[in-house]
PDB file of C-alpha atoms and ligand atoms in Angstrom:
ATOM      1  CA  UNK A   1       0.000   0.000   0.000  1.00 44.00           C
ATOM      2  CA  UNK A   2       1.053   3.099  -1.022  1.00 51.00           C
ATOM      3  CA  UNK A   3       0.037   6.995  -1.213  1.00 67.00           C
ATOM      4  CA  UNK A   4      -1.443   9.702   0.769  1.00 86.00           C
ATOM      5  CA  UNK A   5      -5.121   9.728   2.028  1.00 95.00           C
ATOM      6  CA  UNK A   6      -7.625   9.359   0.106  1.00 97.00           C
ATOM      7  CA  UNK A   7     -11.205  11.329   0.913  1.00 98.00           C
ATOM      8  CA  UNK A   8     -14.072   8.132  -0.055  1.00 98.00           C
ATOM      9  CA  UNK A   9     -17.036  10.379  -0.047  1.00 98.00           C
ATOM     10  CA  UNK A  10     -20.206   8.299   0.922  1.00 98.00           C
ATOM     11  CA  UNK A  11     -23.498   9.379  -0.826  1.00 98.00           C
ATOM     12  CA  UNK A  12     -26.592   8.192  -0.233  1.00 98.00           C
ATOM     13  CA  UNK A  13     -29.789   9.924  -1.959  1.00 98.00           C
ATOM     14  CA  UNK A  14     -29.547  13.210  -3.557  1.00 98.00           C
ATOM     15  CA  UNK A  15     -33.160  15.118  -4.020  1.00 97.00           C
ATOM     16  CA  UNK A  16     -34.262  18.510  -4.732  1.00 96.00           C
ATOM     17  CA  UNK A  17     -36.923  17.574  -1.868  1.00 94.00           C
ATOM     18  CA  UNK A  18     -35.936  15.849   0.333  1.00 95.00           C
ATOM     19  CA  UNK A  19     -37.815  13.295   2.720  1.00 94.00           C
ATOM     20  CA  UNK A  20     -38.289  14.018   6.169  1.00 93.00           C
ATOM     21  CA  UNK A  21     -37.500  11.111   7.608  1.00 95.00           C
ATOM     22  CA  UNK A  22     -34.331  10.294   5.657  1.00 96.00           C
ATOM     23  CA  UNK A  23     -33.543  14.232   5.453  1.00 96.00           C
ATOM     24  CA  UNK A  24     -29.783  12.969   7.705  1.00 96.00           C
ATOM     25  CA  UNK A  25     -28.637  11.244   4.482  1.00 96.00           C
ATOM     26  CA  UNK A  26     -30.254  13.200   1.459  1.00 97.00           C
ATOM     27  CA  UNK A  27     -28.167  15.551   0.130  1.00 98.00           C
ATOM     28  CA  UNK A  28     -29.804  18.345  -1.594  1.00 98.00           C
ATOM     29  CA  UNK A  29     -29.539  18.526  -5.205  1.00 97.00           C
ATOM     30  CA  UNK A  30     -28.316  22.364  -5.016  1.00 97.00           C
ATOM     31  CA  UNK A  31     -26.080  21.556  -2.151  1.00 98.00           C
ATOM     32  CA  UNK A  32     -24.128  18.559  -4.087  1.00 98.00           C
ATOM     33  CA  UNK A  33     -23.882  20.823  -7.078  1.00 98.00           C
ATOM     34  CA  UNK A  34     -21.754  23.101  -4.672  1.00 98.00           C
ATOM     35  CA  UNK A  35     -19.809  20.726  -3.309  1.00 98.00           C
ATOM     36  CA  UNK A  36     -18.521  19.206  -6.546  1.00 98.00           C
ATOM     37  CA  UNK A  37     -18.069  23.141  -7.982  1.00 98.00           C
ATOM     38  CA  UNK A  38     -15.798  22.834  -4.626  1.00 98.00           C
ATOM     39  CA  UNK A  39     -14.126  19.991  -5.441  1.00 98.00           C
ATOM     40  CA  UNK A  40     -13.613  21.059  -9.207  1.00 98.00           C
ATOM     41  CA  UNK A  41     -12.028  23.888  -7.954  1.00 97.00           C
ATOM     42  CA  UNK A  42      -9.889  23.345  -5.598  1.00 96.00           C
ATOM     43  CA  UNK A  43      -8.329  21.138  -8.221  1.00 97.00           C
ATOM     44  CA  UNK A  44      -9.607  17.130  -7.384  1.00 97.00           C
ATOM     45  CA  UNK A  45      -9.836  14.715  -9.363  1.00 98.00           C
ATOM     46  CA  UNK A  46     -12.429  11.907  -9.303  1.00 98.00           C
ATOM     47  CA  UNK A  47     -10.895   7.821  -9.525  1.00 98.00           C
ATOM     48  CA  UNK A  48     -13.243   5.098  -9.013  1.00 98.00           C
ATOM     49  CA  UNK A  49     -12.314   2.052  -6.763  1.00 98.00           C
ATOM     50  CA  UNK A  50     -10.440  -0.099  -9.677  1.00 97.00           C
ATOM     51  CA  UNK A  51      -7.991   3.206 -10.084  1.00 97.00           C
ATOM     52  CA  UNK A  52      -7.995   3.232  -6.337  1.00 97.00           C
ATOM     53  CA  UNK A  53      -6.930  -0.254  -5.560  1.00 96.00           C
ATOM     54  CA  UNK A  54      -4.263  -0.605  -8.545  1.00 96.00           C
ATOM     55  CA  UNK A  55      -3.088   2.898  -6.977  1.00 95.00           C
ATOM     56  CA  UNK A  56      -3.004   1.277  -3.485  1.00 93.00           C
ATOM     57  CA  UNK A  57      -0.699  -1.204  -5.045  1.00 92.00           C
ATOM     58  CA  UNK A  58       1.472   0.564  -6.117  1.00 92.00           C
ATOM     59  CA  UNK A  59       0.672  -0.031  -9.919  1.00 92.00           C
ATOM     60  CA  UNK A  60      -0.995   2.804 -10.825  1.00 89.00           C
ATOM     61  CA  UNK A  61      -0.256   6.514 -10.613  1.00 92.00           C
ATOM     62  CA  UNK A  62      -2.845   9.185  -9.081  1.00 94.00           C
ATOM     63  CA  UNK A  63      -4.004  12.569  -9.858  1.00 95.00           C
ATOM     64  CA  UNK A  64      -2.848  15.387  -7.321  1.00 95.00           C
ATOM     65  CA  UNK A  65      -6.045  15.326  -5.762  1.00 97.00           C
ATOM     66  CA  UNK A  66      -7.586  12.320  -5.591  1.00 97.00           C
ATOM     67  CA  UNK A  67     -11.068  11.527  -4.282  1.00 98.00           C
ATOM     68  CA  UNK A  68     -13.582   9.025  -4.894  1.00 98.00           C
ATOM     69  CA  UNK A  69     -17.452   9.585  -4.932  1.00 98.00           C
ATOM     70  CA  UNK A  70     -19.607   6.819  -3.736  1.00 98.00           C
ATOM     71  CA  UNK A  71     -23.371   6.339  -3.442  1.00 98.00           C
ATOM     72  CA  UNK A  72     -24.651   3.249  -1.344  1.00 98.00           C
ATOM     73  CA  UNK A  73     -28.161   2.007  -2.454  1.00 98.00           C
ATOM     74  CA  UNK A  74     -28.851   3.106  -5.894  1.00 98.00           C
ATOM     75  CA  UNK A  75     -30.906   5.565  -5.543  1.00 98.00           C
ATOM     76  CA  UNK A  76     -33.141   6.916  -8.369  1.00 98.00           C
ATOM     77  CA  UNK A  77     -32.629   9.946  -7.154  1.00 97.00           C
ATOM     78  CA  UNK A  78     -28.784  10.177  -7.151  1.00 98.00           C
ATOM     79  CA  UNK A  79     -28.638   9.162 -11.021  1.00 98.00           C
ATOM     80  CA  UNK A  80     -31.610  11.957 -11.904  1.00 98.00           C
ATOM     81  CA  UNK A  81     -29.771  14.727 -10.018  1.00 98.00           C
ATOM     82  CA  UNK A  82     -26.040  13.244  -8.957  1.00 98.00           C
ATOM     83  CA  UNK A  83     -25.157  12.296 -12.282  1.00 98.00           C
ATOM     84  CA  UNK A  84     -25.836  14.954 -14.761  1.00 98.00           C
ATOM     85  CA  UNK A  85     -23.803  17.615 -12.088  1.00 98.00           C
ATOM     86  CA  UNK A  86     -21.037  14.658 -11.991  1.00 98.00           C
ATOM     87  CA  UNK A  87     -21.205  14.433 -16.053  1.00 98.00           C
ATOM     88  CA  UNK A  88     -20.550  18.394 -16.407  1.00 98.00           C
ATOM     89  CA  UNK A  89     -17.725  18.595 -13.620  1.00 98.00           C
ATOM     90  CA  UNK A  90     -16.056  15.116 -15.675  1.00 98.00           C
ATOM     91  CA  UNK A  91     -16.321  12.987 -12.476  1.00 98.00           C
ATOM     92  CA  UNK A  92     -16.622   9.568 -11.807  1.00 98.00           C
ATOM     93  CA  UNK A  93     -18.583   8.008  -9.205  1.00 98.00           C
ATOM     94  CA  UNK A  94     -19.143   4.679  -7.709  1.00 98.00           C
ATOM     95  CA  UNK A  95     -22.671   2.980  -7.552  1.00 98.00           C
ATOM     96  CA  UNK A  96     -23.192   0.010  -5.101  1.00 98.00           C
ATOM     97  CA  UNK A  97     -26.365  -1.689  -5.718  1.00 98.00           C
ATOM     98  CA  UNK A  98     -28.638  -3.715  -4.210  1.00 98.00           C
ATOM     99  CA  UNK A  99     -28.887  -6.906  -6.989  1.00 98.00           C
ATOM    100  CA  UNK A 100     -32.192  -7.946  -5.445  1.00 98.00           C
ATOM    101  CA  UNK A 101     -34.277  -4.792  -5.434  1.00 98.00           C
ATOM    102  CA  UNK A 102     -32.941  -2.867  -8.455  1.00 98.00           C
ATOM    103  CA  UNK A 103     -36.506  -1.036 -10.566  1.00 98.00           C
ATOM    104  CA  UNK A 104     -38.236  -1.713  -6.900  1.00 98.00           C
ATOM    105  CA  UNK A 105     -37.767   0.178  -3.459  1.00 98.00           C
ATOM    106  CA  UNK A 106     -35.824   0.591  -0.514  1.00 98.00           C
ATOM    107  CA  UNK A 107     -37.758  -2.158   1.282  1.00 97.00           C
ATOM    108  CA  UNK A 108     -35.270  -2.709   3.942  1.00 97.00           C
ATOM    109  CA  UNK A 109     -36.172   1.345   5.241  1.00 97.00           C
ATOM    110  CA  UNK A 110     -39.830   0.610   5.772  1.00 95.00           C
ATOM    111  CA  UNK A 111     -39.284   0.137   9.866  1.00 93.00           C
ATOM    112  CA  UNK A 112     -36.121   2.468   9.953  1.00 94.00           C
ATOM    113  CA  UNK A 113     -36.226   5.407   9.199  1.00 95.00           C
ATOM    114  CA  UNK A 114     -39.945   4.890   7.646  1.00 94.00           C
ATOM    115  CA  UNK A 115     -39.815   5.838   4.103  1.00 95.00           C
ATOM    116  CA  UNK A 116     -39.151   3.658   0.584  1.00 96.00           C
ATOM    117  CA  UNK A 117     -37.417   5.417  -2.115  1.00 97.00           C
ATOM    118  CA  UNK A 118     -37.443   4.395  -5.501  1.00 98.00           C
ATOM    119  CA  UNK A 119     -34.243   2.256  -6.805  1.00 98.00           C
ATOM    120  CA  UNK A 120     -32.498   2.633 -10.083  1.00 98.00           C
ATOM    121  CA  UNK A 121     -33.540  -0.116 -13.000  1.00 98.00           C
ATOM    122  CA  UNK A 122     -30.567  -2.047 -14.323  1.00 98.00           C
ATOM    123  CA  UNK A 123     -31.380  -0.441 -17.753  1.00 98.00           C
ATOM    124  CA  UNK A 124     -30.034   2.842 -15.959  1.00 98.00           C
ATOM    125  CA  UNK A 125     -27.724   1.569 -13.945  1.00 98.00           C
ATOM    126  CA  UNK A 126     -26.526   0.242 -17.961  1.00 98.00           C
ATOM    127  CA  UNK A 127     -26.960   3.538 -19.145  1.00 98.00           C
ATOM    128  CA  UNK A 128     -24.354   4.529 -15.973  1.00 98.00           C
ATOM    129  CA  UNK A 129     -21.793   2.156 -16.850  1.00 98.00           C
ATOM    130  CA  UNK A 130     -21.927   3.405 -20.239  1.00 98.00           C
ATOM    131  CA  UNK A 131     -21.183   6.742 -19.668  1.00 97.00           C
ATOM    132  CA  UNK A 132     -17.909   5.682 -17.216  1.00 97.00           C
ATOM    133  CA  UNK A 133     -19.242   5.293 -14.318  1.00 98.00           C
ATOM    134  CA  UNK A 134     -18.694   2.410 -12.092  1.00 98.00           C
ATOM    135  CA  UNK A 135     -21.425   0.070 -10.417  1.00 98.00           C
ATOM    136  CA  UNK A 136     -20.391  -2.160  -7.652  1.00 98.00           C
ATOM    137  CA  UNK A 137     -22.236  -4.392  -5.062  1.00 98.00           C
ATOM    138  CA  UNK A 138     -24.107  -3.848  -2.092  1.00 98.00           C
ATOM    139  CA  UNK A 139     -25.470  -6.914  -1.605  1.00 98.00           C
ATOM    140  CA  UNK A 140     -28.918  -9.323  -2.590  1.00 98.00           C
ATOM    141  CA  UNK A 141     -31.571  -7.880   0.053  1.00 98.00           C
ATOM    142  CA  UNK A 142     -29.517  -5.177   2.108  1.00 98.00           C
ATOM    143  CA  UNK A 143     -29.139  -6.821   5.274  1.00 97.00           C
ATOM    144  CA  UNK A 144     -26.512  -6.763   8.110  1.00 97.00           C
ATOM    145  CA  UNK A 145     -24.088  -9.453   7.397  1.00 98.00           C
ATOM    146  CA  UNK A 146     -22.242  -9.429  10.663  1.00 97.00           C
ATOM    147  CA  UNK A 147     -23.808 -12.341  12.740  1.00 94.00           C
ATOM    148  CA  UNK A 148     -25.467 -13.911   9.878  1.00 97.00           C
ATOM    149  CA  UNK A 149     -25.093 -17.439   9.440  1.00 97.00           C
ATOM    150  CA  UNK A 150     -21.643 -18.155   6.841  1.00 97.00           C
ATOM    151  CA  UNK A 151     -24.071 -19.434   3.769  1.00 98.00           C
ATOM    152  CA  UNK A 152     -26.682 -16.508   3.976  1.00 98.00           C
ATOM    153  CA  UNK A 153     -23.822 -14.441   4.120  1.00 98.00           C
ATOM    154  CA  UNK A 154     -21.843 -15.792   1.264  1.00 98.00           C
ATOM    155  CA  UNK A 155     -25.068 -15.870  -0.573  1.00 98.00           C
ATOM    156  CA  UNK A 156     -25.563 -12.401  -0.082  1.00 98.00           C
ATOM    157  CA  UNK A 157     -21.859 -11.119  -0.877  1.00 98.00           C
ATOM    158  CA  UNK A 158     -21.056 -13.785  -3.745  1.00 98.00           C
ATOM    159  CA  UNK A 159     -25.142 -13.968  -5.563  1.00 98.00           C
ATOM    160  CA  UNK A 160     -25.406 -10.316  -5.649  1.00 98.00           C
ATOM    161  CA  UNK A 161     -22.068 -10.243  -6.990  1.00 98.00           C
ATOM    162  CA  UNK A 162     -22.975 -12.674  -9.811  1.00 98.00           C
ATOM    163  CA  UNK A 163     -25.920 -10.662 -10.488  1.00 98.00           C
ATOM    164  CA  UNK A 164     -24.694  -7.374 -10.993  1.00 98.00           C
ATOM    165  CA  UNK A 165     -21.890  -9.400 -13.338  1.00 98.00           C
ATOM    166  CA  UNK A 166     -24.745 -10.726 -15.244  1.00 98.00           C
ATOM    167  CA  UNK A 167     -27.082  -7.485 -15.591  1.00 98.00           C
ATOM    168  CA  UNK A 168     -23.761  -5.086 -16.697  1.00 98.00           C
ATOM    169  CA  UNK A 169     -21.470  -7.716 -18.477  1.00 97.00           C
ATOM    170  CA  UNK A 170     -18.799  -6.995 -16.981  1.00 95.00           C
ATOM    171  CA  UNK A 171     -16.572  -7.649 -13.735  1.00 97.00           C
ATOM    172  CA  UNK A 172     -17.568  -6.521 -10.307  1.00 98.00           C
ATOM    173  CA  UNK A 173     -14.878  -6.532  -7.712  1.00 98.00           C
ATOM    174  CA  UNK A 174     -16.084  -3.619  -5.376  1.00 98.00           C
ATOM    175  CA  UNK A 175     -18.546  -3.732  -2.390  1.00 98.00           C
ATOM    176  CA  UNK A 176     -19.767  -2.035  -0.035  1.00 98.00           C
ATOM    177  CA  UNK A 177     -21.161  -3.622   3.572  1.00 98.00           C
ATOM    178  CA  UNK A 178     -24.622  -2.764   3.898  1.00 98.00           C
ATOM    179  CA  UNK A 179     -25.376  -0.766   6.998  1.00 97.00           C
ATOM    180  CA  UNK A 180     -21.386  -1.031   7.297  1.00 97.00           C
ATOM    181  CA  UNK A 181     -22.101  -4.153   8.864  1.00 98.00           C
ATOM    182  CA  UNK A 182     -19.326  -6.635   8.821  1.00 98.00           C
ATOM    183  CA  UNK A 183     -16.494  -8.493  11.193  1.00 97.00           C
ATOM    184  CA  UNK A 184     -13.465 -10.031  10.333  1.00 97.00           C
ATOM    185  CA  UNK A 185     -15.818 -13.132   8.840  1.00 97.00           C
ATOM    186  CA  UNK A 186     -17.730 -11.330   6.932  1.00 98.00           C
ATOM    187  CA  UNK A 187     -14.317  -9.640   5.150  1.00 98.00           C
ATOM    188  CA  UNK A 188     -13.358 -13.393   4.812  1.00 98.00           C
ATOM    189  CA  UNK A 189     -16.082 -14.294   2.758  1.00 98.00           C
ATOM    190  CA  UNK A 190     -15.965 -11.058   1.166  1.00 98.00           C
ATOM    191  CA  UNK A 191     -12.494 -12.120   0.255  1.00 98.00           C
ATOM    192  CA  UNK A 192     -13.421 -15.443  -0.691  1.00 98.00           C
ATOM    193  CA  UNK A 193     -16.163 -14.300  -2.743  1.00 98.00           C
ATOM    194  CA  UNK A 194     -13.744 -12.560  -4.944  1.00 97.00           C
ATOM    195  CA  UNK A 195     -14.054  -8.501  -4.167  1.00 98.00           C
ATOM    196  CA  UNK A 196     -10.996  -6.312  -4.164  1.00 98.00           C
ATOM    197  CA  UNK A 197     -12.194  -3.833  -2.354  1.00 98.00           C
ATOM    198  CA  UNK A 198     -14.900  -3.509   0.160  1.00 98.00           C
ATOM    199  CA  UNK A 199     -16.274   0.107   2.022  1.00 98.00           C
ATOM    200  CA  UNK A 200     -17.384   0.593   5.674  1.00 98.00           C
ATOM    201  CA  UNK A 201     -19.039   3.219   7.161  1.00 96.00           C
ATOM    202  CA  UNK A 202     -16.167   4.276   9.090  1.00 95.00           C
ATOM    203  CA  UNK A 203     -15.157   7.787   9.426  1.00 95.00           C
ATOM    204  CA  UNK A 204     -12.218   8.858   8.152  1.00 96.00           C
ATOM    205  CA  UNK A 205      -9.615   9.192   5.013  1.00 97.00           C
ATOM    206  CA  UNK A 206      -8.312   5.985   3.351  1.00 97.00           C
ATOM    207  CA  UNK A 207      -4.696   6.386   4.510  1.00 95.00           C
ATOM    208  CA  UNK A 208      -2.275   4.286   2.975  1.00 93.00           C
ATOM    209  CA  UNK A 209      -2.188   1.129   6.007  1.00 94.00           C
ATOM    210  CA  UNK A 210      -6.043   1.311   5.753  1.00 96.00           C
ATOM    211  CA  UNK A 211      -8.020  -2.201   5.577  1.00 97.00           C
ATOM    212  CA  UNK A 212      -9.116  -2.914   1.700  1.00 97.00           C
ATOM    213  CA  UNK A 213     -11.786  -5.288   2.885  1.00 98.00           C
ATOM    214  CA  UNK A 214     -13.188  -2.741   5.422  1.00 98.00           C
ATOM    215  CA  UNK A 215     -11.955   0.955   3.678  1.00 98.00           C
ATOM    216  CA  UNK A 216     -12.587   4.366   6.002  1.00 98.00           C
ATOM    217  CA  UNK A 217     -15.445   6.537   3.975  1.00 98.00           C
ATOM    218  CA  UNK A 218     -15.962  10.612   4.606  1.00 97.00           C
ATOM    219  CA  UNK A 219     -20.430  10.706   5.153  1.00 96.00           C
ATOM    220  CA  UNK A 220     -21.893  13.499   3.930  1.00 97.00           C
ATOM    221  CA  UNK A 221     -24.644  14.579   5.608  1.00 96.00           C
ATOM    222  CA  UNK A 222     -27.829  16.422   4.402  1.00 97.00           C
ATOM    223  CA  UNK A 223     -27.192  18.859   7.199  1.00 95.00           C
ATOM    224  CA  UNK A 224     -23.845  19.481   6.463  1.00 95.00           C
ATOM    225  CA  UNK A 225     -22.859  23.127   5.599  1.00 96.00           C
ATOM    226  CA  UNK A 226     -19.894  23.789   2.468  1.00 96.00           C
ATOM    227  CA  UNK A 227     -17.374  24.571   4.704  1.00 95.00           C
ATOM    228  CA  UNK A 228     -18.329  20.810   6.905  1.00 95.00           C
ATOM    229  CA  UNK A 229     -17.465  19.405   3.463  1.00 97.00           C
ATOM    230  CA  UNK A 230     -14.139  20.983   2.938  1.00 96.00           C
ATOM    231  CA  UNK A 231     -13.531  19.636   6.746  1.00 95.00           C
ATOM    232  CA  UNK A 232     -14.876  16.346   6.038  1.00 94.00           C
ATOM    233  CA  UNK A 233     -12.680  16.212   2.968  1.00 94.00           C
ATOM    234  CA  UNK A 234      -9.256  17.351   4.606  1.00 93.00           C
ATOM    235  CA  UNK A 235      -9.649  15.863   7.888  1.00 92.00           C
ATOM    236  CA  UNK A 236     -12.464  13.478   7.552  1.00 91.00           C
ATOM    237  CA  UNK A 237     -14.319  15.281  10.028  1.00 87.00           C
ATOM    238  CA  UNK A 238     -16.779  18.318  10.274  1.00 84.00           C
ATOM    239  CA  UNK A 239     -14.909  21.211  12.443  1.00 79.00           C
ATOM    240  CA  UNK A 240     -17.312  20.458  14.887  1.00 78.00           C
ATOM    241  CA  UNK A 241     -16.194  17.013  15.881  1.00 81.00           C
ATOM    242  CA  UNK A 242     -12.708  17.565  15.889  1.00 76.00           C
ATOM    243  CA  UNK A 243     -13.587  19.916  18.210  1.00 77.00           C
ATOM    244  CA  UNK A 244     -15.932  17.792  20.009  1.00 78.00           C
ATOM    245  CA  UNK A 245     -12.826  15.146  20.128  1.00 76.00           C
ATOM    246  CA  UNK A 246     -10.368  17.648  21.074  1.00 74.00           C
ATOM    247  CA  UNK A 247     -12.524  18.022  24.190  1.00 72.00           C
ATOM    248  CA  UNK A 248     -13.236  14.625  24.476  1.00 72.00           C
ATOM    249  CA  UNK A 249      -9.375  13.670  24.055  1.00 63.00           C
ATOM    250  CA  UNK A 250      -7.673  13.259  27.387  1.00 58.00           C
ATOM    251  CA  UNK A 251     -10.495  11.012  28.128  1.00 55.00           C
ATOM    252  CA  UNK A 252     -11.531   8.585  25.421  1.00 54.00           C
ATOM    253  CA  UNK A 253      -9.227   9.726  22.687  1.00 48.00           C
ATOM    254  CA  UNK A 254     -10.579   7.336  20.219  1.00 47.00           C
ATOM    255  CA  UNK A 255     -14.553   7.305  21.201  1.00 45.00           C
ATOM    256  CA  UNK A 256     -16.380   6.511  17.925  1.00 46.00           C
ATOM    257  CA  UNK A 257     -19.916   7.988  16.732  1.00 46.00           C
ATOM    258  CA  UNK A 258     -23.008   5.747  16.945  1.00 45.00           C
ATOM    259  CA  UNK A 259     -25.616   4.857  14.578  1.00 59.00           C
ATOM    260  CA  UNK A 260     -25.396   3.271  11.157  1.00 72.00           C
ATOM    261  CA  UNK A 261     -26.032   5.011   8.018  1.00 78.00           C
ATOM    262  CA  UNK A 262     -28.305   2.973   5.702  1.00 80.00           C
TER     263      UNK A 262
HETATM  264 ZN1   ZN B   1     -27.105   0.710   2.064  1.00 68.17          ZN
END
């Protein structure tokens, strides 16, 4: 492994209006067409996760800035208003689908947080591919994989894997754990199942030592103001947790944040 930190930004729905009750992970459409005028400007550069990993290895070089833009779920509403602001600025992005559900809904939101959003077709998520962007997996059904039993589990990682492989003819070695549920089993069978890369939920850069199987991401909330996002994508953090951590340092330096984006 080699090379500086890498921001993973992690996307989840991006909406002009967006839904109460998943308001903490939509990002408004206006408010993601700042933040990659930001990014464009202050000079990044957008790789997706095969760029990434050859990078990592140390067989590939990378731009100046490098940062890679992910979206968990597919959304419909990150490829009607994430992708045409991503097409104009020349980025990349990374899609992580869930093989089971794709034309159909969220299902696995119903009891938390309460709302089903609409899920891109595989005719789009074609159309995607197509156009240079990059799809990879985010499992059958969407559900936590730590603690499952080893079959459901490989089922779930090496099935929707397969499926996605089918749909897009063509390889699929990236995942990401739903909920960012996994333990070191569940990266086994990742492994096993044959992905290069897999994304937690994390907080964080990617630094050069981090885990491929269980990679640091940068959230981006639907709260979060523009200069959160330039934080975020420095430090990994808003100001106001560093700050927060800075106050909660002598005691539990390395306290984590609870809760589990979708
Ligand atoms: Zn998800």
């Amino acid at each position: 492994m080699t090379g500086a930190a890498i921001p993973i930004l992690m996307y989840h729905e991006v909406s002009p209006r967006p839904h109460l009750a998943f308001r903490r992970y939509t990002v408004t459409a206006r408010d993601f067409a700042r933040q990659m005028r930001l990014l464009a400007a202050l000079g990044y550069r957008a790789i997706d996760m095969d760029t990434f990993v050859q990078a990592r290895a140390g067989r590939a070089g990378l731009p100046k800035r490098p940062v890679v833009i992910t979206f968990d779920d597919g959304f419909q509403g990150s490829a009607d208003h994430a992708v045409p602001v991503l097409r104009a600025h020349g980025f990349t992005a990374v899609f992580y689908l869930v093989a089971g559900l794709m034309g159909k809904t969220s299902r696995w939101m119903v009891s938390d947080p309460g709302v089903e959003l609409p899920l891109m077709t595989w005719d789009t998520a074609r159309e995607l591919i197509a156009e240079g962007f990059q799809c990879g997996a985010h499992s059958v059904t969407h559900r936590r994989l730590a603690g499952l039993p080893a079959g459901e589990c490989h089922a779930e990682l090496a099935d929707g894997r397969k499926r996605l492989e089918d749909e897009l003819g063509r390889p699929v070695a990236h995942l990401a754990y739903p909920f960012g549920s996994y333990d070191r089993a569940v990266e086994d069978l990742a492994a096993k199942a044959g992905y290069a890369t897999a994304c937690s939920t994390r907080s964080g850069l990617s630094g050069p030592d981090d885990d491929v199987l269980a990679l640091h991401r940068v959230t981006v909330y639907g709260h979060d103001s523009l200069s959160d996002f330039v934080s975020r994508l420095r430090t990994g953090a808003a100001v106001r947790e560093r700050l927060g951590r800075a106050v909660a340092g002598f005691a539990r330096p390395f306290r984590r944040r609870g809760g589990s984006p979708p």
